[in-house]
Amino acid sequence: MTRTVVSSATREVVIGDDQPFVIIGERINPTGRRALAEEMKAGDFSRVERDTLAQVAAGAHMLDVNAGIPLADEPAILARTIQLVQSLTDVPLSIDSSIVEALEAGLAVYQGRALVNSVTGEEERLERVLPLVKKYDAAVVAISNDETGISEDPDVRFAVAKRIVERAADHGIAATNILVDPLLMPIGAMPTAGRQVFRILGRLRDELKVNSTCGASNVSFGLPHREGINGAYLAMAMASGLTSAITDPIAAGVRQAVMAGDVLMGNDRDAARWIRTHRVAAVEGERGRRINRRRAGSASPA
Amino acid sequence: MTRTVVSSATREVVIGDDQPFVIIGERINPTGRRALAEEMKAGDFSRVERDTLAQVAAGAHMLDVNAGIPLADEPAILARTIQLVQSLTDVPLSIDSSIVEALEAGLAVYQGRALVNSVTGEEERLERVLPLVKKYDAAVVAISNDETGISEDPDVRFAVAKRIVERAADHGIAATNILVDPLLMPIGAMPTAGRQVFRILGRLRDELKVNSTCGASNVSFGLPHREGINGAYLAMAMASGLTSAITDPIAAGVRQAVMAGDVLMGNDRDAARWIRTHRVAAVEGERGRRINRRRAGSASPA
């Protein structure tokens, strides 16, 4: 059984096919969030603090931290954000940047064993990111594209992932330290996007025997009621082999789908978490109804 | 692409991996519904009428019809129920009985091409049910158990399914007319139940190239918030290859999961049904909020 271990100074998280699915909170990311980008650039991290606490309270097992702000000192801001987030929570972090200097700045201040997000199959990325991953004994997200772009053929994307795993081995990085991201496209733009990913995930689990992750919210881009699509996608991807995802833990539909997925994969022992969560919900619902009945009673004409 | 065609006198339904998932409404079944059993036995079919109309209104593509009432004349009651249901709706039916005489009585009155539910791998069932299926040119549900019971090894269950398909061929029944039921156990009692079924479904699709069906509500037996488990299960099973299910179309969580599953399998063209359904829901929600605001306004002290 393939197990990937990441940690903070005091907490370990294990990713694997026989483990509860790992949700990596996606919200600390200024891409497409102009207010957050401007605040972070100006040194105001109050929204980062709120996003940290809210995602952990909602059940995120890890948090992704991205500081990709145009024309800003990304390495410095990313390092500062990581230190701040680690002062607020003990969940392990994913250090997310397309700039190698920013990844290194983040790794230098990180307490524990980080997840580096990400390396691709592009030669220049492989040669710059893999030594860093080795140096800091980190885990790494391997995105299955290369210089030729993103293939629509799932078997080509699988082959790219396989090549990254082999190159990582050349650098002394074990396959257990790699989470392959099969690259999920918006289903509204590409009707085969789901099937492509389900196929790659099955091969990653059964043939390459590596763990996987995925930016899961992208799939519903442009559609109404995105949470319904995202939740169903995650359950389907779990059945196909996905073992973690970068997504929004605050969306109730996503949380419920993952929790049910854990039950159905046999990774919520005796369905204990499901039963606990939904018995509590049922009791609270009943209490709410009783309070409402009382209120309705006192308000009715006597 | 494997396509199974069933029909009523005026409507055809196609089951297949490139088609929207087919929901077979499960409610016309007196098993465990004492009031319904007593009414049907006494010749009162008013609840059957309501269940027919409600399930079709909720989007069922087919209806399962079962008249398994202890100490009753099941062949006569099943035939009468089928005639009644066919007078109320044009969706094709699944004729559901463990008594061969009842299957035959149902087939004799049925208008169109029925689904016979079911045959197993037991020798005596094979020899009695398959000739009926051939005689009436019906489709048939093949349940993957035999004289030795239900194996916990998915590959043994697959082998049983394969043998039924081969025996059907001996009777002149094409594999396209068979929906294999991989037999879903309650996940609360057997934590491997989900993985077993996902594995069998993958092999049915990729190796045996047959369609599949499944009694989907059983999986959540004994758990709270069953709809959440049932919906996630259906999405996961769709990703694994399931092409139809006998389930409750009236449960909103189940309907939504199947609809999202169709989008993610690329079988809801341009996500048109999803967009239509959720745009309408958004508009109705907005109208409801406006009405509530008006009411709140008129009720407030002036």
Coordinates of C-alpha atoms in Angstrom, one line a residue:
Chain A
M1 CA 0.0 0.0 0.0
T2 CA 1.5 3.3 -1.1
R3 CA 1.6 5.9 1.7
T4 CA 2.7 9.5 1.4
V5 CA 3.6 11.2 4.7
V6 CA 3.6 15.0 5.2
S7 CA 3.9 16.8 8.5
S8 CA 4.0 20.1 10.4
A9 CA 6.2 20.4 13.4
T10 CA 3.7 18.5 15.5
R11 CA 1.2 16.7 13.2
E12 CA 1.5 14.0 10.5
V13 CA -0.9 13.4 7.7
V14 CA -0.8 10.1 5.8
I15 CA -2.2 9.9 2.2
G16 CA -3.0 6.5 0.8
D17 CA -5.6 4.3 -0.8
D18 CA -6.4 2.7 2.6
Q19 CA -6.6 6.1 4.4
P20 CA -9.4 8.6 4.7
F21 CA -9.3 11.0 1.7
V22 CA -7.1 14.1 2.3
I23 CA -8.7 17.5 1.6
I24 CA -6.1 20.2 0.9
G25 CA -7.8 23.6 1.4
E26 CA -7.5 25.7 -1.7
R27 CA -8.5 29.2 -0.4
I28 CA -5.1 30.8 0.5
N29 CA -4.5 31.7 -3.1
P30 CA -4.7 35.3 -4.6
T31 CA -5.2 34.0 -8.1
G32 CA -8.5 35.5 -9.2
R33 CA -9.1 37.1 -5.8
R34 CA -8.1 40.7 -6.3
A35 CA -8.8 41.9 -2.8
L36 CA -6.7 39.2 -1.3
A37 CA -3.9 39.9 -3.7
E38 CA -3.8 43.6 -2.9
E39 CA -4.0 43.0 0.9
M40 CA -1.2 40.4 0.8
K41 CA 1.0 42.7 -1.3
A42 CA 0.4 45.6 1.2
G43 CA 1.3 43.3 4.1
D44 CA -2.3 42.8 5.4
F45 CA -2.8 39.1 6.2
S46 CA -6.1 39.3 8.0
R47 CA -8.0 37.4 5.2
V48 CA -5.3 34.8 5.2
E49 CA -5.8 34.3 8.9
R50 CA -9.6 34.0 8.4
D51 CA -9.2 31.5 5.5
T52 CA -6.7 29.5 7.6
L53 CA -9.0 29.1 10.6
A54 CA -12.2 28.6 8.6
Q55 CA -10.7 25.9 6.4
V56 CA -9.3 24.0 9.3
A57 CA -12.6 24.3 11.2
A58 CA -14.4 22.9 8.2
G59 CA -12.2 19.8 8.3
A60 CA -9.3 20.5 5.9
H61 CA -6.4 18.0 6.6
M62 CA -3.8 20.2 4.9
L63 CA -3.8 23.8 3.4
D64 CA -2.4 24.9 0.1
V65 CA -0.5 28.2 0.3
N66 CA 0.0 30.3 -2.8
A67 CA 1.3 33.9 -3.1
G68 CA 1.2 34.3 -6.8
I69 CA 0.7 38.1 -7.1
P70 CA 1.9 39.9 -10.3
L71 CA 4.8 42.4 -9.7
A72 CA 5.2 41.4 -6.1
D73 CA 8.1 39.8 -4.2
E74 CA 6.6 36.4 -4.3
P75 CA 9.4 34.5 -2.5
A76 CA 9.2 36.9 0.5
I77 CA 5.4 37.0 0.6
L78 CA 5.1 33.2 0.3
A79 CA 7.7 32.7 3.1
R80 CA 5.9 35.2 5.3
T81 CA 2.5 33.6 4.6
I82 CA 3.8 30.1 5.5
Q83 CA 5.2 31.3 8.8
L84 CA 1.9 33.0 9.6
V85 CA -0.2 30.0 8.7
Q86 CA 2.1 27.7 10.7
S87 CA 1.7 29.9 13.7
L88 CA -2.1 29.5 13.4
T89 CA -2.6 25.8 12.7
D90 CA -0.7 22.6 12.9
V91 CA -2.1 21.0 9.7
P92 CA 0.7 20.4 7.1
L93 CA 1.0 22.7 4.2
S94 CA 1.3 22.5 0.4
I95 CA 3.8 25.2 -0.8
D96 CA 2.3 26.3 -4.1
S97 CA 4.2 28.4 -6.7
S98 CA 5.3 28.3 -10.3
I99 CA 8.5 30.2 -9.3
V100 CA 11.3 28.0 -8.1
E101 CA 12.8 30.7 -5.9
A102 CA 9.4 31.1 -4.1
L103 CA 9.3 27.3 -3.5
E104 CA 12.8 27.4 -2.0
A105 CA 12.0 30.4 0.2
G106 CA 8.9 28.6 1.4
L107 CA 10.8 25.4 2.1
A108 CA 13.5 27.3 4.0
V109 CA 11.1 28.5 6.6
Y110 CA 8.7 25.5 6.7
Q111 CA 8.5 23.5 9.9
G112 CA 8.0 19.8 9.1
R113 CA 7.8 17.8 5.9
A114 CA 6.1 20.0 3.2
L115 CA 4.3 19.1 0.0
V116 CA 5.9 21.0 -2.9
N117 CA 3.3 22.1 -5.5
S118 CA 4.5 21.4 -8.1
V119 CA 6.8 19.9 -10.7
T120 CA 5.8 19.2 -14.3
G121 CA 7.3 16.9 -17.0
E122 CA 9.1 19.9 -18.5
E123 CA 12.8 19.4 -18.6
E124 CA 13.7 22.7 -17.0
R125 CA 11.2 22.3 -14.2
L126 CA 12.4 18.7 -13.5
E127 CA 16.0 19.8 -13.2
R128 CA 15.3 22.8 -10.9
V129 CA 12.4 21.5 -8.6
L130 CA 13.5 17.9 -8.0
P131 CA 16.8 18.8 -6.3
L132 CA 14.9 21.1 -4.0
V133 CA 12.4 18.3 -3.1
K134 CA 15.4 16.1 -2.3
K135 CA 17.3 18.7 -0.4
Y136 CA 14.3 19.4 1.9
D137 CA 13.1 15.8 2.0
A138 CA 9.7 17.0 0.9
A139 CA 6.8 15.4 -1.0
V140 CA 5.9 16.8 -4.4
V141 CA 2.9 17.2 -6.7
A142 CA 3.8 16.0 -10.2
I143 CA 1.6 17.5 -12.9
S144 CA 1.2 15.3 -16.0
N145 CA 2.0 17.8 -18.7
D146 CA 5.3 18.6 -20.5
E147 CA 6.8 20.8 -23.2
T148 CA 4.2 19.5 -25.7
G149 CA 1.3 20.7 -23.5
I150 CA -1.6 18.7 -22.0
S151 CA -2.5 15.7 -24.1
E152 CA -6.2 14.8 -24.4
D153 CA -5.1 11.1 -24.5
P154 CA -5.1 9.8 -20.9
D155 CA -2.4 7.2 -21.8
V156 CA -0.1 10.0 -22.9
R157 CA -0.7 11.9 -19.7
F158 CA 0.0 8.6 -17.8
A159 CA 3.3 8.2 -19.6
V160 CA 4.3 11.8 -18.7
A161 CA 3.5 11.0 -15.0
K162 CA 5.6 7.8 -15.3
R163 CA 8.5 9.7 -16.7
I164 CA 8.4 12.2 -13.8
V165 CA 8.4 9.4 -11.3
E166 CA 11.4 7.8 -13.0
R167 CA 13.3 11.1 -13.1
A168 CA 12.5 11.7 -9.4
A169 CA 14.0 8.2 -8.7
D170 CA 17.2 9.4 -10.5
H171 CA 17.3 12.2 -7.9
G172 CA 16.8 9.8 -5.0
I173 CA 13.1 10.7 -4.5
A174 CA 10.9 7.6 -3.8
A175 CA 7.6 7.2 -5.7
T176 CA 5.8 7.2 -2.3
N177 CA 6.8 10.9 -2.0
I178 CA 5.0 11.8 -5.3
L179 CA 1.3 12.8 -5.7
V180 CA 0.5 12.8 -9.4
D181 CA -2.0 15.4 -10.6
P182 CA -3.7 14.0 -13.7
L183 CA -4.9 17.6 -14.7
L184 CA -8.6 18.1 -14.6
M185 CA -10.2 20.3 -17.3
P186 CA -13.6 22.0 -17.1
I187 CA -16.2 19.5 -18.1
G188 CA -18.3 22.2 -19.7
A189 CA -15.6 22.9 -22.2
M190 CA -14.4 19.2 -22.7
P191 CA -17.1 16.5 -22.2
T192 CA -14.3 13.8 -22.0
A193 CA -12.5 15.5 -19.2
G194 CA -14.0 13.3 -16.5
R195 CA -13.4 10.0 -18.3
Q196 CA -9.8 11.0 -19.1
V197 CA -9.0 11.6 -15.4
F198 CA -10.8 8.5 -14.2
R199 CA -8.8 6.4 -16.5
I200 CA -5.5 8.0 -15.6
L201 CA -6.3 7.6 -11.8
G202 CA -7.0 3.9 -12.3
R203 CA -3.6 3.4 -14.0
L204 CA -1.8 5.5 -11.3
R205 CA -3.2 3.3 -8.6
D206 CA -3.0 -0.1 -10.2
E207 CA 0.1 0.2 -12.4
L208 CA 2.3 3.0 -11.2
K209 CA 1.2 2.6 -7.6
V210 CA 1.5 6.2 -6.6
N211 CA -0.8 8.6 -4.8
S212 CA -2.7 11.3 -6.6
T213 CA -4.1 14.8 -6.1
C214 CA -6.1 17.2 -8.2
G215 CA -7.4 20.7 -8.3
A216 CA -11.0 19.6 -8.1
S217 CA -13.0 22.9 -8.3
N218 CA -11.9 23.6 -11.9
V219 CA -14.1 20.8 -13.3
S220 CA -17.3 22.8 -12.8
F221 CA -16.0 26.1 -14.3
G222 CA -18.9 27.9 -16.0
L223 CA -21.7 25.7 -14.8
P224 CA -24.5 26.5 -12.3
H225 CA -24.6 24.8 -8.9
R226 CA -20.9 24.0 -9.0
E227 CA -20.9 22.3 -5.6
G228 CA -23.1 19.5 -7.0
I229 CA -20.7 18.8 -9.8
N230 CA -17.6 19.1 -7.6
G231 CA -19.0 16.7 -5.0
A232 CA -20.0 14.1 -7.5
Y233 CA -16.7 14.5 -9.3
L234 CA -14.7 13.8 -6.1
A235 CA -16.8 10.7 -5.2
M236 CA -16.2 9.4 -8.8
A237 CA -12.5 10.2 -8.7
M238 CA -12.2 8.5 -5.3
A239 CA -13.7 5.3 -6.7
S240 CA -11.2 5.6 -9.6
G241 CA -8.2 5.9 -7.2
L242 CA -7.8 9.6 -6.2
T243 CA -6.4 9.8 -2.7
S244 CA -6.3 13.6 -2.1
A245 CA -7.6 16.8 -3.6
I246 CA -7.0 20.6 -3.5
T247 CA -10.5 21.9 -3.1
D248 CA -12.8 24.0 -0.9
P249 CA -13.5 22.3 2.4
I250 CA -16.1 24.9 3.3
A251 CA -18.5 23.8 0.5
A252 CA -20.9 21.4 2.4
G253 CA -21.7 19.4 -0.7
V254 CA -18.0 18.7 -1.3
R255 CA -17.5 17.7 2.4
Q256 CA -20.5 15.3 2.3
A257 CA -19.4 13.6 -0.9
V258 CA -15.9 13.0 0.4
M259 CA -17.2 11.7 3.7
A260 CA -19.6 9.3 1.9
G261 CA -16.8 8.4 -0.4
D262 CA -14.7 7.4 2.6
V263 CA -17.5 5.1 3.8
L264 CA -17.9 3.5 0.4
M265 CA -14.2 2.9 0.0
G266 CA -14.1 1.2 3.4
N267 CA -11.8 4.0 4.8
D268 CA -14.2 5.3 7.5
R269 CA -14.0 2.4 9.9
D270 CA -17.5 1.1 10.8
A271 CA -18.8 4.3 9.2
A272 CA -18.0 5.9 12.6
R273 CA -17.4 9.4 11.4
W274 CA -20.5 9.3 9.1
I275 CA -22.7 8.1 11.9
R276 CA -21.3 10.6 14.4
T277 CA -21.7 13.5 11.9
H278 CA -25.2 12.7 10.9
R279 CA -26.6 11.6 14.3
V280 CA -25.4 15.0 15.6
A281 CA -27.0 16.7 12.6
A282 CA -30.3 14.9 13.2
V283 CA -30.3 15.8 16.9
E284 CA -29.6 19.5 16.1
G285 CA -32.3 19.5 13.5
E286 CA -34.8 18.1 15.9
R287 CA -33.8 20.6 18.6
G288 CA -34.2 23.4 15.9
R289 CA -37.6 22.1 15.0
R290 CA -38.7 22.0 18.7
I291 CA -37.5 25.6 19.2
N292 CA -39.4 26.7 16.1
R293 CA -42.5 24.9 17.3
R294 CA -42.2 26.7 20.6
R295 CA -41.7 30.1 18.9
A296 CA -44.6 29.4 16.6
G297 CA -46.7 28.4 19.6
S298 CA -46.0 31.6 21.6
A299 CA -46.5 33.8 18.5
S300 CA -49.9 32.3 17.6
P301 CA -53.1 34.1 18.7
A302 CA -54.0 32.7 22.1
Chain B
M1 CA -20.7 0.4 -27.7
T2 CA -23.1 -2.0 -25.9
R3 CA -26.7 -0.9 -26.0
T4 CA -29.6 -2.6 -24.4
V5 CA -33.0 -1.6 -25.7
V6 CA -36.3 -2.0 -23.7
S7 CA -39.6 -0.5 -24.6
S8 CA -43.3 0.0 -23.9
A9 CA -45.9 0.0 -26.7
T10 CA -44.8 3.6 -27.6
R11 CA -41.5 4.4 -25.9
E12 CA -38.0 3.1 -26.2
V13 CA -35.3 3.4 -23.6
V14 CA -31.6 2.7 -24.5
I15 CA -29.2 1.6 -21.8
G16 CA -25.5 2.1 -22.5
D17 CA -22.1 3.6 -21.5
D18 CA -22.6 6.5 -23.9
Q19 CA -26.2 7.2 -22.8
P20 CA -27.7 9.1 -19.9
F21 CA -27.8 6.8 -16.8
V22 CA -31.2 4.9 -16.6
I23 CA -33.0 5.1 -13.3
I24 CA -35.5 2.2 -12.7
G25 CA -37.9 3.3 -10.0
E26 CA -38.0 0.8 -7.1
R27 CA -41.1 1.7 -5.2
I28 CA -43.7 -0.6 -6.7
N29 CA -42.7 -3.4 -4.4
P30 CA -44.6 -4.8 -1.4
T31 CA -41.5 -6.3 0.2
G32 CA -41.2 -4.6 3.6
R33 CA -44.2 -2.4 2.9
R34 CA -47.0 -4.1 4.8
A35 CA -49.8 -1.6 3.9
L36 CA -49.0 -1.9 0.2
A37 CA -48.9 -5.7 0.4
E38 CA -52.3 -5.8 2.1
E39 CA -53.9 -3.4 -0.3
M40 CA -52.5 -5.2 -3.4
K41 CA -53.7 -8.5 -2.1
A42 CA -57.2 -7.0 -1.5
G43 CA -57.3 -5.6 -5.0
D44 CA -56.7 -1.9 -3.9
F45 CA -54.1 -0.5 -6.4
S46 CA -54.5 3.2 -5.4
R47 CA -51.0 3.3 -3.9
V48 CA -49.5 1.6 -6.9
E49 CA -51.1 4.4 -9.0
R50 CA -49.6 7.1 -6.9
D51 CA -46.2 5.4 -6.9
T52 CA -46.3 5.1 -10.6
L53 CA -47.1 8.8 -11.3
A54 CA -44.8 10.1 -8.6
Q55 CA -41.8 8.1 -9.8
V56 CA -42.3 9.1 -13.5
A57 CA -42.8 12.7 -12.5
A58 CA -39.5 12.6 -10.5
G59 CA -37.7 11.4 -13.7
A60 CA -37.7 7.6 -13.6
H61 CA -36.9 6.2 -17.0
M62 CA -38.3 2.8 -16.2
L63 CA -40.3 1.3 -13.3
D64 CA -39.7 -2.0 -11.6
V65 CA -42.9 -3.9 -10.7
N66 CA -42.9 -6.5 -8.0
A67 CA -45.9 -8.3 -6.5
G68 CA -44.1 -10.6 -4.0
I69 CA -46.8 -11.0 -1.4
P70 CA -46.7 -14.1 0.8
L71 CA -49.7 -16.5 0.4
A72 CA -51.1 -14.5 -2.5
D73 CA -51.7 -15.4 -6.2
E74 CA -48.5 -13.6 -7.3
P75 CA -48.8 -14.4 -11.0
A76 CA -52.3 -12.9 -11.2
I77 CA -51.5 -9.9 -9.1
L78 CA -48.2 -9.2 -11.0
A79 CA -50.0 -9.4 -14.4
R80 CA -52.8 -7.1 -13.1
T81 CA -50.3 -4.6 -11.7
I82 CA -48.4 -4.5 -15.0
Q83 CA -51.5 -3.8 -17.0
L84 CA -52.5 -1.1 -14.6
V85 CA -49.1 0.6 -14.6
Q86 CA -48.9 0.4 -18.4
S87 CA -52.3 2.1 -18.6
L88 CA -50.9 5.0 -16.6
T89 CA -47.4 5.5 -18.1
D90 CA -45.5 4.7 -21.2
V91 CA -42.1 4.1 -19.5
P92 CA -40.9 0.6 -20.0
L93 CA -41.1 -1.8 -17.1
S94 CA -38.9 -4.3 -15.3
I95 CA -40.9 -7.4 -14.4
D96 CA -39.6 -8.5 -11.0
S97 CA -40.3 -11.8 -9.3
S98 CA -38.5 -14.8 -7.9
I99 CA -41.4 -17.0 -9.2
V100 CA -41.0 -18.1 -12.8
E101 CA -44.8 -18.4 -13.3
A102 CA -45.2 -14.8 -12.2
L103 CA -42.5 -13.7 -14.7
E104 CA -44.4 -15.6 -17.4
A105 CA -47.7 -14.1 -16.4
G106 CA -46.2 -10.6 -16.5
L107 CA -44.5 -11.2 -19.8
A108 CA -47.8 -12.5 -21.3
V109 CA -49.6 -9.3 -20.7
Y110 CA -46.7 -6.8 -21.2
Q111 CA -46.9 -4.4 -24.2
G112 CA -43.4 -3.9 -25.6
R113 CA -40.0 -5.3 -24.8
A114 CA -39.7 -5.9 -21.1
L115 CA -36.8 -6.3 -18.7
V116 CA -37.1 -9.6 -16.8
N117 CA -35.8 -9.3 -13.2
S118 CA -34.0 -11.7 -12.8
V119 CA -32.0 -14.8 -13.5
T120 CA -29.1 -16.0 -11.3
G121 CA -26.3 -18.4 -12.0
E122 CA -28.2 -21.2 -10.4
E123 CA -28.8 -24.1 -12.8
E124 CA -32.5 -24.5 -12.2
R125 CA -33.1 -20.7 -12.7
L126 CA -31.0 -20.6 -15.8
E127 CA -32.9 -23.5 -17.4
R128 CA -36.3 -22.0 -16.6
V129 CA -35.9 -18.2 -17.0
L130 CA -33.7 -18.1 -20.1
P131 CA -36.2 -19.8 -22.4
L132 CA -38.8 -17.3 -21.3
V133 CA -36.5 -14.4 -22.0
K134 CA -35.9 -15.8 -25.5
K135 CA -39.6 -16.6 -26.1
Y136 CA -40.7 -13.0 -25.3
D137 CA -37.5 -11.4 -26.8
A138 CA -37.0 -9.6 -23.5
A139 CA -33.9 -8.2 -21.8
V140 CA -32.9 -9.8 -18.5
V141 CA -31.1 -8.9 -15.3
A142 CA -28.4 -11.4 -14.5
I143 CA -27.5 -11.6 -10.8
S144 CA -23.9 -12.7 -10.1
N145 CA -24.6 -15.5 -7.5
D146 CA -25.1 -19.2 -7.9
E147 CA -25.7 -22.4 -5.9
T148 CA -22.6 -21.6 -3.8
G149 CA -24.1 -18.3 -2.7
I150 CA -22.6 -14.8 -3.1
S151 CA -18.8 -14.7 -3.2
E152 CA -16.9 -11.9 -1.4
D153 CA -14.3 -12.2 -4.2
P154 CA -15.2 -9.8 -7.0
D155 CA -13.4 -12.0 -9.5
V156 CA -15.6 -15.0 -8.6
R157 CA -18.7 -12.9 -9.0
F158 CA -17.4 -11.7 -12.4
A159 CA -16.9 -15.3 -13.4
V160 CA -20.5 -16.2 -12.4
A161 CA -21.7 -13.3 -14.6
K162 CA -19.6 -14.5 -17.5
R163 CA -21.1 -17.9 -17.2
I164 CA -24.6 -16.6 -17.3
V165 CA -23.8 -14.6 -20.4
E166 CA -22.4 -17.7 -22.0
R167 CA -25.5 -19.8 -21.1
A168 CA -27.7 -17.0 -22.4
A169 CA -25.9 -17.2 -25.7
D170 CA -26.6 -21.0 -25.8
H171 CA -30.3 -20.0 -25.6
G172 CA -29.9 -17.5 -28.5
I173 CA -29.9 -14.4 -26.2
A174 CA -27.3 -11.8 -27.1
A175 CA -25.1 -10.2 -24.4
T176 CA -26.6 -6.8 -25.4
N177 CA -29.8 -8.0 -23.8
I178 CA -28.3 -8.7 -20.4
L179 CA -27.8 -6.3 -17.5
V180 CA -25.5 -7.8 -15.0
D181 CA -26.3 -7.0 -11.3
P182 CA -23.0 -7.3 -9.4
L183 CA -24.9 -7.6 -6.0
L184 CA -24.3 -4.7 -3.7
M185 CA -24.2 -5.5 0.1
P186 CA -24.8 -3.0 2.9
I187 CA -21.5 -1.1 3.4
G188 CA -22.2 -0.8 7.2
A189 CA -22.0 -4.6 7.4
M190 CA -19.2 -5.2 4.9
P191 CA -16.7 -2.4 4.4
T192 CA -15.3 -3.9 1.2
A193 CA -18.8 -4.0 -0.4
G194 CA -18.2 -0.8 -2.4
R195 CA -14.7 -1.7 -3.7
Q196 CA -16.0 -5.2 -4.7
V197 CA -18.7 -3.8 -6.8
F198 CA -16.5 -1.1 -8.4
R199 CA -14.1 -3.7 -9.5
I200 CA -16.7 -6.0 -10.9
L201 CA -18.3 -3.1 -12.8
G202 CA -15.0 -2.2 -14.4
R203 CA -14.5 -5.7 -15.6
L204 CA -18.1 -5.9 -16.9
R205 CA -17.6 -2.8 -19.0
D206 CA -14.1 -3.4 -20.2
E207 CA -13.9 -7.2 -20.6
L208 CA -17.4 -8.7 -20.8
K209 CA -18.7 -5.5 -22.5
V210 CA -22.2 -5.8 -21.0
N211 CA -24.5 -3.3 -19.4
S212 CA -25.2 -3.4 -15.7
T213 CA -27.8 -2.6 -13.1
C214 CA -27.9 -2.7 -9.3
G215 CA -30.3 -2.4 -6.4
A216 CA -28.7 0.8 -5.1
S217 CA -30.6 1.6 -1.9
N218 CA -29.4 -1.5 -0.1
V219 CA -25.8 -0.1 0.3
S220 CA -26.8 2.4 3.0
F221 CA -28.9 -0.1 5.1
G222 CA -28.6 0.8 8.8
L223 CA -26.9 4.1 8.3
P224 CA -28.2 7.7 9.0
H225 CA -28.7 10.1 6.1
R226 CA -29.0 7.2 3.6
E227 CA -29.6 9.5 0.7
G228 CA -26.1 11.0 1.0
I229 CA -24.5 7.5 0.9
N230 CA -26.8 6.4 -2.0
G231 CA -26.0 9.4 -4.1
A232 CA -22.3 9.2 -3.6
Y233 CA -22.4 5.4 -4.3
L234 CA -24.3 5.9 -7.6
A235 CA -21.8 8.5 -8.8
M236 CA -18.9 6.2 -7.9
A237 CA -20.5 3.3 -9.6
M238 CA -21.2 5.3 -12.7
A239 CA -17.5 6.2 -12.9
S240 CA -16.7 2.4 -12.5
G241 CA -19.1 1.4 -15.4
L242 CA -22.7 1.1 -14.0
T243 CA -25.2 2.0 -16.7
S244 CA -28.5 1.7 -14.8
A245 CA -29.9 1.2 -11.2
I246 CA -33.0 0.2 -9.5
T247 CA -33.4 3.0 -6.9
D248 CA -35.7 5.7 -5.6
P249 CA -36.0 8.5 -8.1
I250 CA -37.9 10.6 -5.6
A251 CA -34.8 11.1 -3.4
A252 CA -33.4 14.5 -4.4
G253 CA -29.8 13.6 -3.4
V254 CA -29.9 10.5 -5.6
R255 CA -31.4 12.4 -8.6
Q256 CA -28.7 15.2 -8.3
A257 CA -25.8 12.7 -8.0
V258 CA -27.0 10.8 -11.2
M259 CA -27.5 14.1 -13.1
A260 CA -24.0 15.3 -12.1
G261 CA -22.7 11.8 -13.0
D262 CA -24.1 12.1 -16.4
V263 CA -22.4 15.5 -16.9
L264 CA -19.0 14.1 -15.7
M265 CA -19.3 10.9 -17.9
G266 CA -19.9 13.2 -20.9
N267 CA -23.5 11.8 -21.3
D268 CA -25.4 15.1 -20.7
R269 CA -24.5 16.8 -24.0
D270 CA -23.2 20.4 -23.3
A271 CA -24.4 19.8 -19.7
A272 CA -27.7 21.0 -21.1
R273 CA -29.9 19.2 -18.7
W274 CA -27.8 20.2 -15.7
I275 CA -27.9 23.9 -16.8
R276 CA -31.6 23.8 -17.5
T277 CA -32.4 22.2 -14.1
H278 CA -30.2 24.4 -12.0
R279 CA -31.0 27.7 -13.8
V280 CA -34.7 27.0 -13.3
A281 CA -34.0 26.2 -9.6
A282 CA -32.0 29.4 -9.2
V283 CA -34.9 31.4 -10.8
E284 CA -37.5 29.7 -8.6
G285 CA -35.3 30.3 -5.5
E286 CA -35.0 34.0 -6.3
R287 CA -38.8 34.2 -6.9
G288 CA -39.4 32.5 -3.5
R289 CA -37.0 34.9 -1.8
R290 CA -38.8 37.9 -3.4
I291 CA -42.2 36.6 -2.3
N292 CA -40.8 36.0 1.3
R293 CA -39.4 39.5 1.3
R294 CA -42.8 40.9 0.3
R295 CA -44.6 38.8 2.9
A296 CA -42.1 39.8 5.6
G297 CA -42.6 43.4 4.5
S298 CA -46.4 43.4 4.7
A299 CA -46.3 41.5 8.0
S300 CA -43.9 44.0 9.6
P301 CA -45.4 46.7 11.9
A302 CA -46.1 49.7 9.7

